[in-house]
Short mmCIF file of C-alpha atoms in Angstrom, two decimals:
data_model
loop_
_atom_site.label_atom_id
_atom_site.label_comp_id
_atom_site.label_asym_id
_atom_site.label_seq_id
_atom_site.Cartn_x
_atom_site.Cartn_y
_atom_site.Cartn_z
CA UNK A 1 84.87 97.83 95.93
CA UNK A 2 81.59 96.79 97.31
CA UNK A 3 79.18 99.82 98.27
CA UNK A 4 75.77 100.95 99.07
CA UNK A 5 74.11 104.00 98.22
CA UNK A 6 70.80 105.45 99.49
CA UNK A 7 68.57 107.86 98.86
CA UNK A 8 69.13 110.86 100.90
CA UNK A 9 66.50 112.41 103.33
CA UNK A 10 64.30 113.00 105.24
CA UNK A 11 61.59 111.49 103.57
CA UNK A 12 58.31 113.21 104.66
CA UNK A 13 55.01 111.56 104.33
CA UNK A 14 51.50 111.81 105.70
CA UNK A 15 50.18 108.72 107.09
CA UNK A 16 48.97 106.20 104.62
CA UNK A 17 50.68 108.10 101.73
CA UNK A 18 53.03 105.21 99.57
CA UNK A 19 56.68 104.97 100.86
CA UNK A 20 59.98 103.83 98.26
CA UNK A 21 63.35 104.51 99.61
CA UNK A 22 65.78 103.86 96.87
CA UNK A 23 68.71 101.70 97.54
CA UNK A 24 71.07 100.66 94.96
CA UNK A 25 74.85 98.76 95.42
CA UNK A 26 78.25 97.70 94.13
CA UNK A 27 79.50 94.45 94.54
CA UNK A 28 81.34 91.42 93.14
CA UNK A 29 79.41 87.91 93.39
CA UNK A 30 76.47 87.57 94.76
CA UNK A 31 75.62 89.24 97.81
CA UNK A 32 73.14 89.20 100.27
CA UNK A 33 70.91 92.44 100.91
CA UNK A 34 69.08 93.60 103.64
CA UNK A 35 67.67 96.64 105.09
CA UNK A 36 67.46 97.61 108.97
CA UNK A 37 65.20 99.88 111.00
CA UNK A 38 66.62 102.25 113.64
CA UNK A 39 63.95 103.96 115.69
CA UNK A 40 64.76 106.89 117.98
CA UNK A 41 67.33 105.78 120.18
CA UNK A 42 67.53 102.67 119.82
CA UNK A 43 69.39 99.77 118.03
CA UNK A 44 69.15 98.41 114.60
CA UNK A 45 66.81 96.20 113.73
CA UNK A 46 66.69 93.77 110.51
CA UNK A 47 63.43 94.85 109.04
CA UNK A 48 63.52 92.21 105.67
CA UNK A 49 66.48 90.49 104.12
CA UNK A 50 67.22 88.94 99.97
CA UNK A 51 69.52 86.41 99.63
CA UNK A 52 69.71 85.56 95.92
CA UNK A 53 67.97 87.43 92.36
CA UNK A 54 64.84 88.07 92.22
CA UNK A 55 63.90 87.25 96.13
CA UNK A 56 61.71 89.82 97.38
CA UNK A 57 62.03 89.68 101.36
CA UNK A 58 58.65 90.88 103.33
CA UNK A 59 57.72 92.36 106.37
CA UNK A 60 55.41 94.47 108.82
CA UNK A 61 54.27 95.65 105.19
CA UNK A 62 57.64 96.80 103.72
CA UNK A 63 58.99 94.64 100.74
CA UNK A 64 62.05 94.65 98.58
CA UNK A 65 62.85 92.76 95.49
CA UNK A 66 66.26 92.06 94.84
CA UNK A 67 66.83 93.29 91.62
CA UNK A 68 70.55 92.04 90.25
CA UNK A 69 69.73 93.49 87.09
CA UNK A 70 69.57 97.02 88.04
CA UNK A 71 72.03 96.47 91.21
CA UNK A 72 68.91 97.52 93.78
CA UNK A 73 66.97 97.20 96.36
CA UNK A 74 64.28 99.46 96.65
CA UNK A 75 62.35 99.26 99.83
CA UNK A 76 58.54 100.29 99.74
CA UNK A 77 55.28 100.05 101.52
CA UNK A 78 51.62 101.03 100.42
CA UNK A 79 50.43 102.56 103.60
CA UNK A 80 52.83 104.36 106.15
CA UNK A 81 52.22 105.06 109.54
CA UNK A 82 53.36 107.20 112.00
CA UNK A 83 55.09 104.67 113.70
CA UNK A 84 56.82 103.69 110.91
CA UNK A 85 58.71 107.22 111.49
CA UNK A 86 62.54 105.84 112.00
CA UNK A 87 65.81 105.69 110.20
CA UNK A 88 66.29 102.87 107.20
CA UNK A 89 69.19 101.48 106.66
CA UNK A 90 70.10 99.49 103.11
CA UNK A 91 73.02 96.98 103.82
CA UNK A 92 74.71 93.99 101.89
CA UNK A 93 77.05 90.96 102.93
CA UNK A 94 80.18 91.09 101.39
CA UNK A 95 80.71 87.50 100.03
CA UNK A 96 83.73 85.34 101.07
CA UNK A 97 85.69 85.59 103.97
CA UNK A 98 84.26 86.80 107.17
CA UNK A 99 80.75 88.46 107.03
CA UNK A 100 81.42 91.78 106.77
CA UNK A 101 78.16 93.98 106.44
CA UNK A 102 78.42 97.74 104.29
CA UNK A 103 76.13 100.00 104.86
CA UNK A 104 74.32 102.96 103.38
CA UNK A 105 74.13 106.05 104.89
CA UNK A 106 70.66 105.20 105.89
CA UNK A 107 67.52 107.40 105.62
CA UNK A 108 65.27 109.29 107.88
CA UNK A 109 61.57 108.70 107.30
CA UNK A 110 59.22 111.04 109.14
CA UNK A 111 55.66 110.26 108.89
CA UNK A 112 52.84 112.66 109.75
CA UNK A 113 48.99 112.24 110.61
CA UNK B 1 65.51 84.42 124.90
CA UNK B 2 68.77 84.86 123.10
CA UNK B 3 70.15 88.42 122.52
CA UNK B 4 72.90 90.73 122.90
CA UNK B 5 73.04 93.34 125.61
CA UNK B 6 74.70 96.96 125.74
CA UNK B 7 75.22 98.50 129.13
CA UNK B 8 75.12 101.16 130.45
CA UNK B 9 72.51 102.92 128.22
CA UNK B 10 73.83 106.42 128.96
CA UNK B 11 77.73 107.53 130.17
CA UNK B 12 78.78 110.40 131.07
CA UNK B 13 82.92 110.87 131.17
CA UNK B 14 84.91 113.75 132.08
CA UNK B 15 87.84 114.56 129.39
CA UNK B 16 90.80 112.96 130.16
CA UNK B 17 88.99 109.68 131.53
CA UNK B 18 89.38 106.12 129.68
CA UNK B 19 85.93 104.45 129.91
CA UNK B 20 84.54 100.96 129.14
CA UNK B 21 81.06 99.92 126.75
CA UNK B 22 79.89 96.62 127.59
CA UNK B 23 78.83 94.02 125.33
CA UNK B 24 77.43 90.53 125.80
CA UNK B 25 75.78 87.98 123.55
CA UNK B 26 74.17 84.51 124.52
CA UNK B 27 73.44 83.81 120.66
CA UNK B 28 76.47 81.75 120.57
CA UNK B 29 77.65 83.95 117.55
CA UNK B 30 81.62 83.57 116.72
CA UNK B 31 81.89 87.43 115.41
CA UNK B 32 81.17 90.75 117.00
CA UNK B 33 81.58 94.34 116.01
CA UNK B 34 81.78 97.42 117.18
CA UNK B 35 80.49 100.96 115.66
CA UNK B 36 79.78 104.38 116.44
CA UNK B 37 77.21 106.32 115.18
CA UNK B 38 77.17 110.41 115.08
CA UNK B 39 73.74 112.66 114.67
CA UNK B 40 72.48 112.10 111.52
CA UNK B 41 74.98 110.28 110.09
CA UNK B 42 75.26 106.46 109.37
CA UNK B 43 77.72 103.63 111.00
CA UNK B 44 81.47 103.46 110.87
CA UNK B 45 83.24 100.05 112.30
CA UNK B 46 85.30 100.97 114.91
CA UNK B 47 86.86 96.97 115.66
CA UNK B 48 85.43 93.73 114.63
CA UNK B 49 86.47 90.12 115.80
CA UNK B 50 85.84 86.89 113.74
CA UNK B 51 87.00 84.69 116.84
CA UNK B 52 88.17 84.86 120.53
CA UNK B 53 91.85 86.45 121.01
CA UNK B 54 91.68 87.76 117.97
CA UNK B 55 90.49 91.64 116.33
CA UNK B 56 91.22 93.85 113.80
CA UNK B 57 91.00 97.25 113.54
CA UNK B 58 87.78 98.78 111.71
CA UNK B 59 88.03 101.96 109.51
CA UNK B 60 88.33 104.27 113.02
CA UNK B 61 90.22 102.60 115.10
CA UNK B 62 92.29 105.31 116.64
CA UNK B 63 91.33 106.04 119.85
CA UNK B 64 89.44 102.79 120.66
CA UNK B 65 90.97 99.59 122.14
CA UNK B 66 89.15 96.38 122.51
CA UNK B 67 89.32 92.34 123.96
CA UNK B 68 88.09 89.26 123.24
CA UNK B 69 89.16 86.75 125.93
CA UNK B 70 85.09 85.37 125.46
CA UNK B 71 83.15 84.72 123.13
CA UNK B 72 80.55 85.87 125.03
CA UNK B 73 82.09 89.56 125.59
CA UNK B 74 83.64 92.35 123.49
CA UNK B 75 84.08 95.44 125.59
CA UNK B 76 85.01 98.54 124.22
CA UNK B 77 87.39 101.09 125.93
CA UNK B 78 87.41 104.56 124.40
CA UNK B 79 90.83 105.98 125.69
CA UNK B 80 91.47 109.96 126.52
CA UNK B 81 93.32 109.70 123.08
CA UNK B 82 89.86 110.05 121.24
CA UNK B 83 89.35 113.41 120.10
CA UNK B 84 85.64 113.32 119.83
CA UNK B 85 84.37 110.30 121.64
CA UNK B 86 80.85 111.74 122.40
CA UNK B 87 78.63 109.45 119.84
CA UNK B 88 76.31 106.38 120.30
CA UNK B 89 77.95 103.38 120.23
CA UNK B 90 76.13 100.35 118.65
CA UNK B 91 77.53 95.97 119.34
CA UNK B 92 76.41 93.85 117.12
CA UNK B 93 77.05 90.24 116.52
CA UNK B 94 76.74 87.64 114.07
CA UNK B 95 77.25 83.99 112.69
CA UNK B 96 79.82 82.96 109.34
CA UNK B 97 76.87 83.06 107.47
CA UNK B 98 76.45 86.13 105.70
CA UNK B 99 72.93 85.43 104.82
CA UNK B 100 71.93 86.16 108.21
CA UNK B 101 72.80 89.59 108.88
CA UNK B 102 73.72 90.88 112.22
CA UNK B 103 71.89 91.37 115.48
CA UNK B 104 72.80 94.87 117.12
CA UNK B 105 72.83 95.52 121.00
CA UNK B 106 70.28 98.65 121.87
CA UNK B 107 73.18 101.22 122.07
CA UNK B 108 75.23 103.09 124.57
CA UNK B 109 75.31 106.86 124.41
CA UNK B 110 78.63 108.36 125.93
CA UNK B 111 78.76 111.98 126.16
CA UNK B 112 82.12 113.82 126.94
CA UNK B 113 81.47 116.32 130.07
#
């Protein structure tokens, strides 16, 4: 069945250190991918989204290229900040039928001065 | 501006007590979800519906019972037959398109007293 699978964490970093969070997944077809941002309580936000091969989706500094060749979606940034300290979340649209997202078990990024 | 709102932020129930989450959406979106969250851990559907008067059970169900006489409104009841109900509940909502992801409500954190 379809699936997502994350790196686990926490990832620690000092700020302005380079940040990849591996995502990789298991579908049939063609999905879409995404990943979301959860800070501290709070609700998830979409951070960047991919829709077909080869799309990298961009934003606040984070990209991901959807990569159908390897099945992933790695999400990185050149310079964290402390701010950027949150949980990730990698996440793809089952295609057909209803849309149904599947998440990853998300990861926590901590970020330090 | 459009969005979808979880109230209250924080609950409090005594064990034994049946209590209601909130959730409302002006985005005009036809589906809406429900999932709980534990510390540290990722998202698990707890009820999702694709239309009004209609839901189906998500992978933990038991325990939870839900409506959907709007389309503007999904509340959540989580009955004195859930064994661990303290979590943070997340509502999200979203179109037939799968390309667009969902849009998540900020949370409501119910804690068992």
């Amino acid at each position: 069945g379809n699936s997502v699978t994350q790196m686990e964490g926490p990832v620690t970093l000092s700020e302005e250190a380079f940040l990849t969070i591996n995502c990789t997944y298991t579908a049939t077809g063609y999905p879409s991918l995404f990943w979301y941002v959860q800070y501290p309580g709070e609700g998830l936000q979409l951070l960047l989204k991919a829709t077909k091969a080869d799309d990298k989706g961009s934003n606040k500094g984070f990209e991901a290229t959807y990569r159908k060749e390897t099945t992933s979606f790695h999400l990185e940034k050149g310079s964290v900040q402390v701010s950027d300290s949150a949980v990730y979340f990698c996440a793809l649209s089952k295609t057909g039928g209803y849309n149904k997202l599947i998440f990853g078990a998300g990861t926590r990024l901590a970020v330090h001065p | 501006d459009g969005g979808i709102t979880q109230s209250p932020k924080y609950l409090f129930r005594k064990e034994g007590q049946n209590v209601t989450l909130s959730c409302e959406q002006n985005l005009n979106h036809d589906a809406m979800y429900w999932y709980r969250q534990d510390p540290g851990q990722g998202l698990r559907l707890i009820y999702y519906s694709q239309i009004v008067n209609d839901f189906q059970k998500g992978d933990i169900a038991e325990g939870y019972s839900v409506s959907r006489e709007k389309k503007e409104s999904f509340p959540l009841t989580v009955t004195s037959a859930q064994k661990n109900p303290t979590a943070f509940y997340l509502c999200a909502s979203s179109i037939e398109k799968e390309i667009y992801g969902y849009t998540f409500g900020s949370g409501t954190r119910l804690t068992v007293v």
